[in-house]
Coordinates of C-alpha atoms in Angstrom, one line a residue:
Chain U
M1 CA -133.8 43.7 -198.5
T2 CA -137.5 42.3 -198.6
R3 CA -139.9 45.5 -198.3
S4 CA -141.3 46.4 -194.9
T5 CA -144.2 48.5 -193.7
L6 CA -144.6 50.1 -190.5
T7 CA -148.1 51.1 -190.1
F8 CA -149.7 53.8 -187.6
G9 CA -153.4 52.1 -187.6
N10 CA -156.3 54.4 -185.8
I11 CA -153.2 55.3 -182.9
G12 CA -154.4 57.4 -180.0
L13 CA -152.2 58.2 -177.0
S14 CA -153.6 59.7 -173.3
Y15 CA -152.0 60.4 -170.4
R16 CA -153.7 60.1 -167.1
S17 CA -154.0 63.2 -165.6
R18 CA -151.9 64.0 -162.6
D19 CA -154.1 65.4 -160.0
R20 CA -156.9 62.4 -159.1
G21 CA -159.9 62.9 -161.4
G22 CA -158.6 65.3 -163.7
E23 CA -159.4 64.4 -167.5
P24 CA -156.9 62.6 -169.2
Q25 CA -154.5 64.3 -171.3
R26 CA -155.1 63.4 -175.3
V27 CA -151.7 63.7 -176.9
L28 CA -152.2 61.8 -180.4
D29 CA -155.8 61.3 -182.0
S30 CA -156.9 59.1 -185.0
I31 CA -153.3 58.8 -186.6
N32 CA -153.7 56.9 -189.8
F33 CA -150.6 56.3 -192.1
A34 CA -148.0 53.6 -193.1
V35 CA -144.0 54.0 -193.9
S36 CA -142.4 51.4 -196.2
S37 CA -138.8 50.4 -196.7
G38 CA -137.3 52.8 -199.2
E39 CA -139.1 55.8 -198.0
F40 CA -138.0 59.0 -196.0
T41 CA -141.0 60.3 -194.3
V42 CA -140.7 63.4 -192.2
I43 CA -142.8 64.1 -189.2
I44 CA -143.3 68.2 -188.7
G45 CA -145.4 69.8 -186.3
R46 CA -144.8 72.7 -183.6
S47 CA -143.8 71.8 -180.1
G48 CA -146.5 69.5 -178.0
S49 CA -148.0 68.2 -181.5
G50 CA -147.2 64.8 -180.1
K51 CA -144.1 64.2 -182.6
T52 CA -141.7 62.8 -180.2
S53 CA -144.6 60.3 -178.8
L54 CA -145.1 59.4 -182.5
L55 CA -141.7 57.8 -182.8
N56 CA -141.6 56.5 -179.0
L57 CA -144.5 54.7 -180.3
A58 CA -142.9 53.5 -183.4
A59 CA -139.6 52.5 -181.3
G60 CA -142.2 50.6 -178.8
F61 CA -141.2 52.7 -175.8
Q62 CA -144.5 53.1 -175.6
L63 CA -148.0 51.6 -176.3
P64 CA -150.6 53.5 -177.8
T65 CA -153.9 53.9 -176.0
D66 CA -155.9 53.2 -178.9
G67 CA -155.0 51.4 -182.1
S68 CA -151.5 49.9 -182.8
V69 CA -148.5 50.5 -184.6
L70 CA -147.6 47.4 -186.7
L71 CA -144.6 45.9 -188.7
D72 CA -145.6 44.0 -191.3
G73 CA -149.0 43.1 -190.0
I74 CA -147.3 42.1 -186.9
P75 CA -148.3 44.5 -183.6
I76 CA -145.1 46.4 -182.0
R77 CA -145.4 45.0 -178.1
G78 CA -141.4 46.9 -177.0
P79 CA -138.6 48.5 -178.2
G80 CA -136.7 45.8 -181.1
A81 CA -133.5 45.9 -183.4
E82 CA -135.5 46.2 -186.6
R83 CA -136.5 49.7 -185.2
A84 CA -132.9 51.2 -184.3
V85 CA -133.1 55.0 -182.9
V86 CA -130.9 57.8 -183.1
F87 CA -131.5 60.1 -180.2
Q88 CA -131.0 64.2 -180.3
D89 CA -128.8 64.3 -177.5
D90 CA -126.6 61.1 -179.4
A91 CA -127.0 59.0 -176.7
L92 CA -123.4 57.4 -177.0
Y93 CA -121.5 55.9 -174.2
P94 CA -118.6 57.3 -173.5
W95 CA -117.3 55.0 -171.3
V96 CA -116.1 52.7 -174.7
N97 CA -114.5 54.5 -177.8
A98 CA -116.2 55.4 -181.3
R99 CA -115.7 51.6 -182.5
D100 CA -117.2 49.7 -179.4
N101 CA -120.1 52.4 -179.6
V102 CA -120.9 51.5 -183.0
A103 CA -120.3 47.7 -182.3
F104 CA -122.7 48.2 -178.9
P105 CA -125.9 46.2 -181.2
L106 CA -123.6 43.5 -182.5
K107 CA -122.4 42.7 -178.9
L108 CA -125.8 42.5 -177.8
R109 CA -126.2 39.5 -180.1
G110 CA -123.3 37.8 -179.3
V111 CA -121.4 38.3 -182.7
S112 CA -117.8 37.4 -181.6
K113 CA -115.1 40.4 -180.8
E114 CA -113.4 39.7 -184.2
N115 CA -116.3 40.0 -186.3
R116 CA -117.6 42.8 -184.3
R117 CA -114.5 45.2 -185.0
K118 CA -114.9 44.2 -188.9
R119 CA -118.1 45.3 -189.0
A120 CA -118.0 48.3 -187.0
D121 CA -114.9 49.3 -189.1
A122 CA -116.9 49.2 -191.9
L123 CA -120.1 51.2 -190.5
L124 CA -117.2 53.9 -189.4
S125 CA -115.7 53.8 -192.8
L126 CA -119.1 54.1 -194.2
V127 CA -120.3 57.0 -192.0
G128 CA -116.1 58.4 -192.9
L129 CA -115.1 58.0 -189.3
S130 CA -112.0 55.4 -189.7
H131 CA -110.0 58.1 -188.0
A132 CA -111.7 58.1 -185.2
A133 CA -112.6 54.7 -184.3
D134 CA -110.4 54.7 -181.3
R135 CA -111.2 58.1 -179.8
R136 CA -113.4 58.6 -177.0
I137 CA -116.8 60.1 -177.7
W138 CA -115.9 63.3 -175.6
E139 CA -113.5 64.0 -177.8
L140 CA -115.9 64.2 -181.1
S141 CA -117.4 66.8 -182.4
G142 CA -121.2 67.1 -182.2
G143 CA -121.7 66.3 -186.2
M144 CA -118.7 63.5 -185.6
R145 CA -121.3 61.9 -182.6
Q146 CA -123.9 62.3 -184.6
R147 CA -122.6 60.0 -187.4
V148 CA -121.5 57.6 -184.7
G149 CA -125.0 57.6 -183.6
I150 CA -125.9 56.5 -186.9
A151 CA -123.6 54.2 -187.7
R152 CA -124.3 52.8 -184.5
A153 CA -128.2 52.3 -185.1
L154 CA -126.7 50.8 -188.5
A155 CA -125.1 48.2 -186.8
S156 CA -128.3 46.6 -185.8
E157 CA -129.2 46.0 -189.7
P158 CA -132.7 47.8 -188.9
R159 CA -135.7 47.8 -191.4
F160 CA -136.3 51.4 -189.9
L161 CA -134.4 53.9 -188.8
L162 CA -136.0 56.4 -186.4
L163 CA -134.5 59.8 -186.2
D164 CA -135.7 61.8 -183.1
E165 CA -134.2 65.1 -184.3
P166 CA -130.5 64.2 -184.9
L167 CA -129.5 67.1 -186.4
G168 CA -131.5 69.5 -183.7
A169 CA -128.5 70.6 -181.6
L170 CA -125.8 70.8 -185.0
D171 CA -124.8 74.4 -186.1
A172 CA -125.9 75.4 -189.4
L173 CA -122.9 74.4 -191.6
T174 CA -122.7 71.4 -190.4
R175 CA -126.4 70.4 -190.2
T176 CA -126.6 71.3 -194.0
K177 CA -123.4 68.7 -194.7
M178 CA -124.9 66.0 -192.0
Q179 CA -128.4 66.2 -193.8
G180 CA -126.8 65.2 -197.2
F181 CA -125.1 62.7 -195.4
L182 CA -128.2 61.2 -193.8
L183 CA -129.7 61.1 -197.1
D184 CA -126.7 59.3 -198.7
I185 CA -126.6 56.8 -196.0
W186 CA -130.4 56.0 -195.9
K187 CA -130.3 55.3 -199.7
K188 CA -127.5 53.3 -198.9
S189 CA -128.8 51.0 -196.3
G190 CA -132.4 50.4 -198.1
A191 CA -134.2 50.9 -194.7
G192 CA -137.1 52.7 -194.0
A193 CA -136.6 56.7 -192.4
L194 CA -138.7 57.9 -190.0
L195 CA -137.4 61.5 -189.0
I196 CA -138.5 64.2 -186.6
T197 CA -138.0 67.6 -187.2
H198 CA -138.6 71.0 -186.3
S199 CA -137.6 72.5 -189.5
I200 CA -139.5 73.2 -192.8
D201 CA -136.4 73.5 -194.6
E202 CA -134.8 69.9 -193.6
A203 CA -138.5 68.3 -194.2
L204 CA -138.3 69.4 -197.7
L205 CA -134.7 68.3 -198.8
L206 CA -134.8 65.2 -196.9
A207 CA -138.3 63.6 -197.0
T208 CA -140.0 61.5 -199.8
R209 CA -142.9 62.4 -197.9
V210 CA -143.6 65.4 -195.3
I211 CA -146.2 64.4 -192.6
V212 CA -147.8 67.9 -190.8
L213 CA -149.1 67.0 -187.0
S214 CA -151.6 69.6 -185.7
P215 CA -151.2 70.0 -182.1
N216 CA -153.7 69.6 -178.8
P217 CA -154.3 66.5 -179.7
G218 CA -151.4 65.6 -182.2
R219 CA -153.5 65.3 -185.7
I220 CA -152.5 64.5 -188.9
A221 CA -153.2 67.8 -190.9
A222 CA -151.7 67.4 -193.9
S223 CA -149.5 64.7 -196.1
I224 CA -147.2 65.5 -199.1
D225 CA -145.4 63.6 -201.1
T226 CA -142.3 65.4 -202.3
G227 CA -139.6 65.0 -204.8
F228 CA -136.7 67.2 -203.5
A229 CA -134.9 64.5 -201.8
A230 CA -134.7 62.8 -205.0
E231 CA -133.0 65.8 -206.7
L232 CA -130.5 66.2 -203.7
L233 CA -129.6 62.5 -204.2
A234 CA -129.0 63.0 -208.1
G235 CA -127.0 65.5 -207.4
A236 CA -128.7 68.9 -207.2
T237 CA -127.2 71.4 -204.3
P238 CA -129.7 72.5 -201.7
E239 CA -129.2 76.2 -202.7
A240 CA -130.6 75.5 -206.0
L241 CA -133.4 73.6 -204.6
R242 CA -134.0 76.2 -202.3
S243 CA -134.4 79.1 -205.0
S244 CA -136.8 77.0 -207.0
G245 CA -140.6 78.0 -207.1
L246 CA -142.2 74.7 -206.0
F247 CA -139.5 74.7 -203.4
K248 CA -140.6 78.3 -201.9
R249 CA -144.7 77.4 -202.6
T250 CA -144.6 74.0 -200.7
H251 CA -142.5 75.7 -197.9
E252 CA -144.9 78.6 -197.7
E253 CA -147.8 75.8 -197.7
L254 CA -146.3 74.4 -194.5
T255 CA -145.4 77.3 -192.9
G256 CA -149.1 78.0 -193.3
L257 CA -150.2 74.9 -192.0
I258 CA -148.3 75.2 -189.4
H259 CA -149.2 78.8 -188.4
R260 CA -152.6 78.6 -188.9
L261 CA -153.0 75.7 -186.2
S262 CA -151.6 78.3 -183.5
P263 CA -154.9 80.4 -182.9
E264 CA -156.8 77.6 -181.7
E265 CA -154.3 76.5 -179.5
E266 CA -153.9 80.2 -177.9
L267 CA -157.5 80.0 -177.4
A268 CA -157.6 76.8 -175.8
A269 CA -154.5 77.8 -173.4
Chain W
M1 CA -104.2 70.9 -149.3
T2 CA -103.2 70.5 -152.9
I3 CA -107.3 69.3 -153.0
V4 CA -108.9 72.3 -151.5
A5 CA -106.6 74.4 -153.6
G6 CA -107.9 72.6 -157.0
L7 CA -111.6 73.5 -155.4
S8 CA -111.3 76.7 -155.2
E9 CA -109.7 77.6 -158.4
K10 CA -112.3 75.3 -160.3
L11 CA -114.6 77.5 -158.3
S12 CA -113.0 80.6 -159.1
N13 CA -112.1 79.8 -163.3
D14 CA -114.7 81.3 -165.7
A15 CA -112.2 80.5 -168.4
A16 CA -113.0 77.8 -171.4
P17 CA -111.5 74.5 -170.1
G18 CA -107.8 73.9 -170.8
T19 CA -107.0 78.0 -170.6
T20 CA -106.7 80.3 -168.0
A21 CA -107.7 84.1 -168.4
I22 CA -105.1 86.5 -168.3
R23 CA -104.8 88.3 -165.2
R24 CA -102.3 90.4 -162.6
R25 CA -99.7 88.3 -161.2
R26 CA -100.6 87.4 -157.3
V27 CA -99.4 85.3 -154.8
P28 CA -100.1 81.5 -155.5
T29 CA -102.6 80.1 -153.0
S30 CA -100.2 77.5 -152.4
V31 CA -97.4 79.5 -151.3
I32 CA -99.9 81.2 -148.8
S33 CA -100.5 77.5 -147.6
A34 CA -96.9 76.8 -147.5
L35 CA -96.0 80.0 -145.2
T36 CA -99.2 79.2 -143.4
V37 CA -97.7 75.8 -142.3
L38 CA -94.5 77.4 -141.6
A39 CA -96.1 79.9 -139.4
L40 CA -97.5 77.2 -137.3
L41 CA -94.3 75.3 -137.1
L42 CA -92.9 78.2 -136.1
V43 CA -95.1 79.4 -133.3
W44 CA -94.9 75.5 -131.9
H45 CA -91.1 75.6 -132.1
F46 CA -91.0 79.0 -130.0
A47 CA -93.8 78.5 -127.5
A48 CA -91.9 74.7 -126.9
A49 CA -88.1 76.5 -126.7
A50 CA -89.6 79.5 -124.3
A51 CA -91.2 76.3 -122.4
L52 CA -94.5 78.2 -122.0
V53 CA -95.9 74.6 -121.8
S54 CA -94.6 71.7 -120.3
P55 CA -92.7 69.6 -122.6
V56 CA -94.7 66.7 -121.9
F57 CA -98.1 68.5 -123.3
L58 CA -96.1 70.1 -126.1
P59 CA -92.8 68.5 -127.2
P60 CA -90.9 70.8 -129.6
P61 CA -91.3 70.2 -133.3
L62 CA -87.9 68.6 -133.7
V63 CA -88.5 66.4 -130.8
V64 CA -91.4 64.8 -132.3
A65 CA -89.6 64.5 -136.0
K66 CA -86.8 62.7 -134.2
S67 CA -89.4 60.5 -132.6
L68 CA -91.1 60.0 -136.1
W69 CA -87.5 58.7 -137.3
T70 CA -87.3 56.5 -134.0
L71 CA -90.7 54.9 -134.7
V72 CA -89.8 54.5 -138.2
T73 CA -86.2 52.6 -137.6
E74 CA -87.2 51.0 -134.1
G75 CA -90.9 51.3 -133.7
F76 CA -93.3 51.2 -130.6
V77 CA -95.0 48.8 -128.5
D78 CA -93.3 45.9 -130.9
S79 CA -93.8 46.8 -134.0
T80 CA -92.3 49.5 -136.5
L81 CA -94.5 52.3 -137.7
A82 CA -94.6 50.6 -141.3
Q83 CA -96.2 47.6 -139.3
H84 CA -98.5 49.5 -137.5
A85 CA -99.8 51.5 -140.6
A86 CA -99.6 48.0 -142.5
A87 CA -102.3 46.8 -139.9
S88 CA -104.2 49.7 -140.1
L89 CA -104.2 50.1 -144.5
G90 CA -105.2 46.1 -144.3
R91 CA -108.4 46.5 -142.3
V92 CA -109.2 49.3 -143.9
L93 CA -109.0 47.8 -147.3
A94 CA -110.6 44.7 -146.3
A95 CA -113.7 46.6 -145.2
L96 CA -113.5 48.0 -148.5
V97 CA -113.7 45.3 -150.5
A98 CA -116.7 43.8 -147.9
S99 CA -118.5 47.2 -148.3
V100 CA -118.7 47.6 -151.9
A101 CA -119.3 44.0 -152.4
I102 CA -122.3 44.4 -150.6
G103 CA -122.9 48.1 -151.2
V104 CA -122.7 48.2 -154.8
P105 CA -125.5 45.6 -155.2
A106 CA -127.8 46.6 -152.7
G107 CA -127.6 50.4 -154.5
L108 CA -128.8 48.9 -157.6
L109 CA -131.4 47.2 -155.6
I110 CA -132.9 50.3 -154.3
A111 CA -132.4 52.3 -157.4
T112 CA -134.3 49.7 -159.9
S113 CA -137.0 47.7 -157.5
R114 CA -139.7 49.0 -155.4
V115 CA -139.6 46.0 -153.2
G116 CA -135.8 46.5 -152.7
R117 CA -135.9 50.1 -152.2
G118 CA -138.8 49.2 -149.0
I119 CA -136.7 46.7 -147.9
L120 CA -133.2 48.4 -147.7
D121 CA -134.2 51.8 -147.7
P122 CA -135.0 51.9 -143.2
I123 CA -131.5 49.9 -143.2
V124 CA -129.9 52.3 -144.6
E125 CA -131.5 55.4 -143.0
F126 CA -130.8 53.8 -139.9
L127 CA -127.2 52.9 -140.3
R128 CA -126.3 56.4 -141.7
P129 CA -126.4 58.9 -139.0
L130 CA -125.3 56.2 -136.2
P131 CA -121.8 57.1 -135.3
P132 CA -119.8 54.2 -135.6
L133 CA -118.3 53.5 -132.2
A134 CA -122.1 53.7 -130.5
Y135 CA -122.3 50.0 -132.2
L136 CA -118.7 48.7 -131.8
P137 CA -119.5 47.5 -128.8
L138 CA -122.3 45.1 -129.8
I139 CA -119.9 43.9 -132.4
I140 CA -117.5 43.1 -130.2
I141 CA -119.9 41.5 -128.1
W142 CA -121.3 39.3 -130.9
I143 CA -117.6 39.3 -133.1
G144 CA -115.3 39.1 -130.6
I145 CA -112.3 41.8 -130.0
G146 CA -110.2 40.1 -132.7
E147 CA -110.1 41.4 -136.8
A148 CA -113.1 41.1 -137.7
S149 CA -114.7 42.9 -135.7
K150 CA -112.9 46.1 -136.5
V151 CA -113.1 45.3 -140.1
T152 CA -116.9 44.6 -139.6
V153 CA -117.2 48.3 -138.0
I154 CA -115.2 49.9 -140.7
A155 CA -117.1 48.1 -143.4
L156 CA -121.0 49.1 -141.9
S157 CA -119.3 52.9 -141.3
M158 CA -118.4 52.6 -145.0
L159 CA -121.6 50.8 -146.5
P160 CA -124.3 54.0 -146.5
S161 CA -122.2 56.1 -148.7
I162 CA -121.7 53.3 -151.5
I163 CA -125.1 52.3 -151.4
I164 CA -126.7 56.1 -151.8
A165 CA -123.9 56.9 -154.1
T166 CA -124.6 53.6 -155.9
A167 CA -128.3 54.3 -156.0
A168 CA -127.8 58.0 -157.3
G169 CA -125.9 56.7 -159.9
V170 CA -128.3 54.4 -161.4
R171 CA -131.4 56.9 -161.0
A172 CA -128.9 59.5 -162.7
V173 CA -128.3 57.6 -166.2
P174 CA -129.8 58.9 -169.1
K175 CA -133.2 57.5 -170.2
D176 CA -131.8 57.9 -173.8
H177 CA -128.9 55.5 -172.7
I178 CA -131.4 52.8 -171.2
N179 CA -133.8 54.0 -174.5
A180 CA -130.7 53.1 -177.2
A181 CA -130.0 49.7 -175.9
R182 CA -133.5 48.7 -175.7
S183 CA -134.0 49.6 -179.0
F184 CA -131.0 47.9 -180.3
G185 CA -132.7 44.5 -178.6
A186 CA -130.7 44.5 -175.2
T187 CA -132.6 42.5 -172.7
R188 CA -133.1 44.0 -169.2
A189 CA -130.0 41.8 -168.0
Q190 CA -127.9 43.5 -170.7
V191 CA -129.3 46.8 -170.1
L192 CA -128.5 46.5 -166.3
L193 CA -124.9 45.4 -167.4
H194 CA -123.8 47.1 -170.3
V195 CA -125.3 50.5 -169.5
I196 CA -126.8 51.1 -166.1
L197 CA -123.8 49.6 -164.0
P198 CA -120.9 51.2 -166.5
S199 CA -122.9 54.8 -166.3
S200 CA -123.0 54.4 -162.7
V201 CA -118.9 53.6 -162.6
P202 CA -118.1 57.4 -161.6
S203 CA -120.8 57.9 -158.7
I204 CA -120.0 54.7 -157.4
L205 CA -116.2 55.8 -157.4
T206 CA -117.1 58.8 -155.7
G207 CA -119.2 57.5 -152.7
T208 CA -116.2 54.9 -152.3
R209 CA -113.5 57.9 -152.1
I210 CA -116.0 59.5 -149.2
A211 CA -116.5 55.4 -147.5
L212 CA -113.0 55.6 -147.6
G213 CA -112.2 58.8 -145.5
T214 CA -115.2 57.7 -143.0
G215 CA -113.5 54.1 -142.6
W216 CA -110.5 55.3 -141.9
S217 CA -111.6 57.8 -138.9
T218 CA -113.5 54.7 -138.0
L219 CA -110.7 52.8 -138.1
V220 CA -108.5 54.9 -136.1
A221 CA -111.3 55.2 -133.4
A222 CA -111.6 51.6 -133.3
E223 CA -108.2 50.7 -132.8
L224 CA -108.2 53.4 -129.9
V225 CA -110.4 50.4 -128.2
A226 CA -109.5 47.5 -129.2
A227 CA -106.2 46.4 -131.3
T228 CA -102.6 45.0 -130.5
R229 CA -101.2 46.6 -133.7
G230 CA -102.4 50.0 -135.9
L231 CA -102.2 53.1 -135.9
G232 CA -104.7 54.1 -133.4
F233 CA -103.6 51.4 -130.7
M234 CA -99.9 53.0 -131.1
I235 CA -100.9 56.5 -130.2
Q236 CA -103.2 55.2 -127.5
S237 CA -100.8 53.1 -125.6
A238 CA -97.9 56.4 -126.1
A239 CA -100.8 58.2 -124.3
Q240 CA -100.9 56.0 -121.3
F241 CA -97.3 56.2 -120.7
L242 CA -97.8 60.3 -121.5
V243 CA -95.2 60.0 -124.9
T244 CA -96.5 63.2 -126.1
D245 CA -94.0 63.1 -129.0
V246 CA -95.2 59.8 -130.5
V247 CA -99.1 60.6 -129.6
I248 CA -98.4 64.0 -132.4
A249 CA -96.0 62.0 -134.4
G250 CA -98.5 59.0 -134.8
I251 CA -101.5 62.2 -135.7
F252 CA -99.6 63.3 -138.4
V253 CA -98.9 59.9 -140.1
I254 CA -102.6 59.4 -139.6
A255 CA -103.1 63.2 -141.3
I256 CA -100.8 61.9 -144.1
I257 CA -102.0 58.6 -144.9
A258 CA -105.8 60.2 -145.4
I259 CA -104.4 62.8 -147.6
L260 CA -102.8 60.2 -149.8
L261 CA -105.5 57.9 -149.6
E262 CA -107.8 60.7 -150.9
V263 CA -105.2 61.8 -153.9
V264 CA -105.0 57.8 -154.5
A265 CA -108.4 57.4 -155.1
R266 CA -108.8 60.9 -157.1
A267 CA -106.5 59.7 -159.5
L268 CA -108.4 56.3 -159.6
E269 CA -111.2 58.2 -160.8
R270 CA -109.8 60.1 -163.4
W271 CA -108.2 56.8 -164.8
I272 CA -111.2 54.7 -164.5
A273 CA -113.7 57.2 -165.4
P274 CA -112.2 60.0 -167.5
W275 CA -115.8 60.8 -169.0
A276 CA -117.0 61.9 -165.6
S277 CA -114.5 64.8 -165.3
V278 CA -114.7 66.2 -169.0
R279 CA -118.8 66.2 -169.0

């Protein structure tokens, strides 16, 4: 796969106020960064910091008020298969089974039924769900659903995986398992990943780079390169990583960054 | 009866799905219902036997049962009970096909297009509260007294609930479901065909079931006015000759078919859209 870059070029996003004559609400301001395929970028920030808006802009569900999001230099004008999204609330289709959910992006592209089935089965095997191909969505656990959602996103052969807190609704044990799994899949797919999360711990374990957003309006407060994901991929356990001094220091630093931003917000409110 | 019992159970059952909390044994609701029906039949029987009312007004249950049997074997006014019922069901089903064919696209249009809503909303809102019998005479003037006018009236009475249910179903499609398809490169037409339509199916089916109930009551009323065959016609002509037992037997048949339609429609909903009852 050729190297691809998703560039946020001086992005600003404002929402028009609901009451007439009201000040427009600034959601994102002066966002500048780029994500390349092969990178795992995690966006972290408190509620209201515009994390989800940032992902929506990358997906093309929304267009920025200022600046533009570029894919390999070309401005994004809408959603596209090269930027597949995995949703927090899985967004799988209950009227078809797991296999047909995974095959859905292929169906949109007019791939023949036989090839769809082959490809979907291969992807389900990649996410460890070969045995569940014929099951309906409501028969699957939360973790299994997210794995189907990831397999479905991979089916569209994206250059970037956009992950909107996909592990947010899972219980702690499943979440830890899914983190390792997600990292593994990302490495195998060769795609770039952009993950939104509330969890500093998750950010440190998965990211090659963590971007911290500050709220009101959402701005980049810090961008930190980390190497824990590489260690995790190399076989280190999450527990071992968490107990290292560097992990604890970085965790504290990020916690400080995110909390430092709160009094300002309280004053504004 | 089973439907009502199922509903009240659903309302009172707080236990996890698939389990029931253990509690003191009580008389099941279905037994209470069965006893009620039996008691009513007994009251009816003794009221008739004691000749409290003239048998012309209230024939005893056994006479009604006998005339029901005669209806099945010999019929009434040139047709057997099965022929009358088939005529009625045929009209309702023809009307159902017509109203789904018109109502579902109309509902889609209302929910997805501002102009579509502007055009169709006043028509639906005019039709919805109107009693079908109010426009039956006009339909007869326009289309005549044949099958077409009855099917048209029934279809018109079914249309609003199908349109409204379809529009509600389309509006309730989760935004993420649509966004997911768009992020995989779906065109507008593909989103409509592969996401919005299947997602609205449970709501459309519920609307259709409600419409079937409305259609059935409109049908019987329409047949009272103008028909030569059908259950409504049957009880109307029996009433004109004061054959009260046939009238009562006919009412029972109409009620039983209405209940059966509801049961079949519910089974279809569970079969076609099983996810709707799970989620």
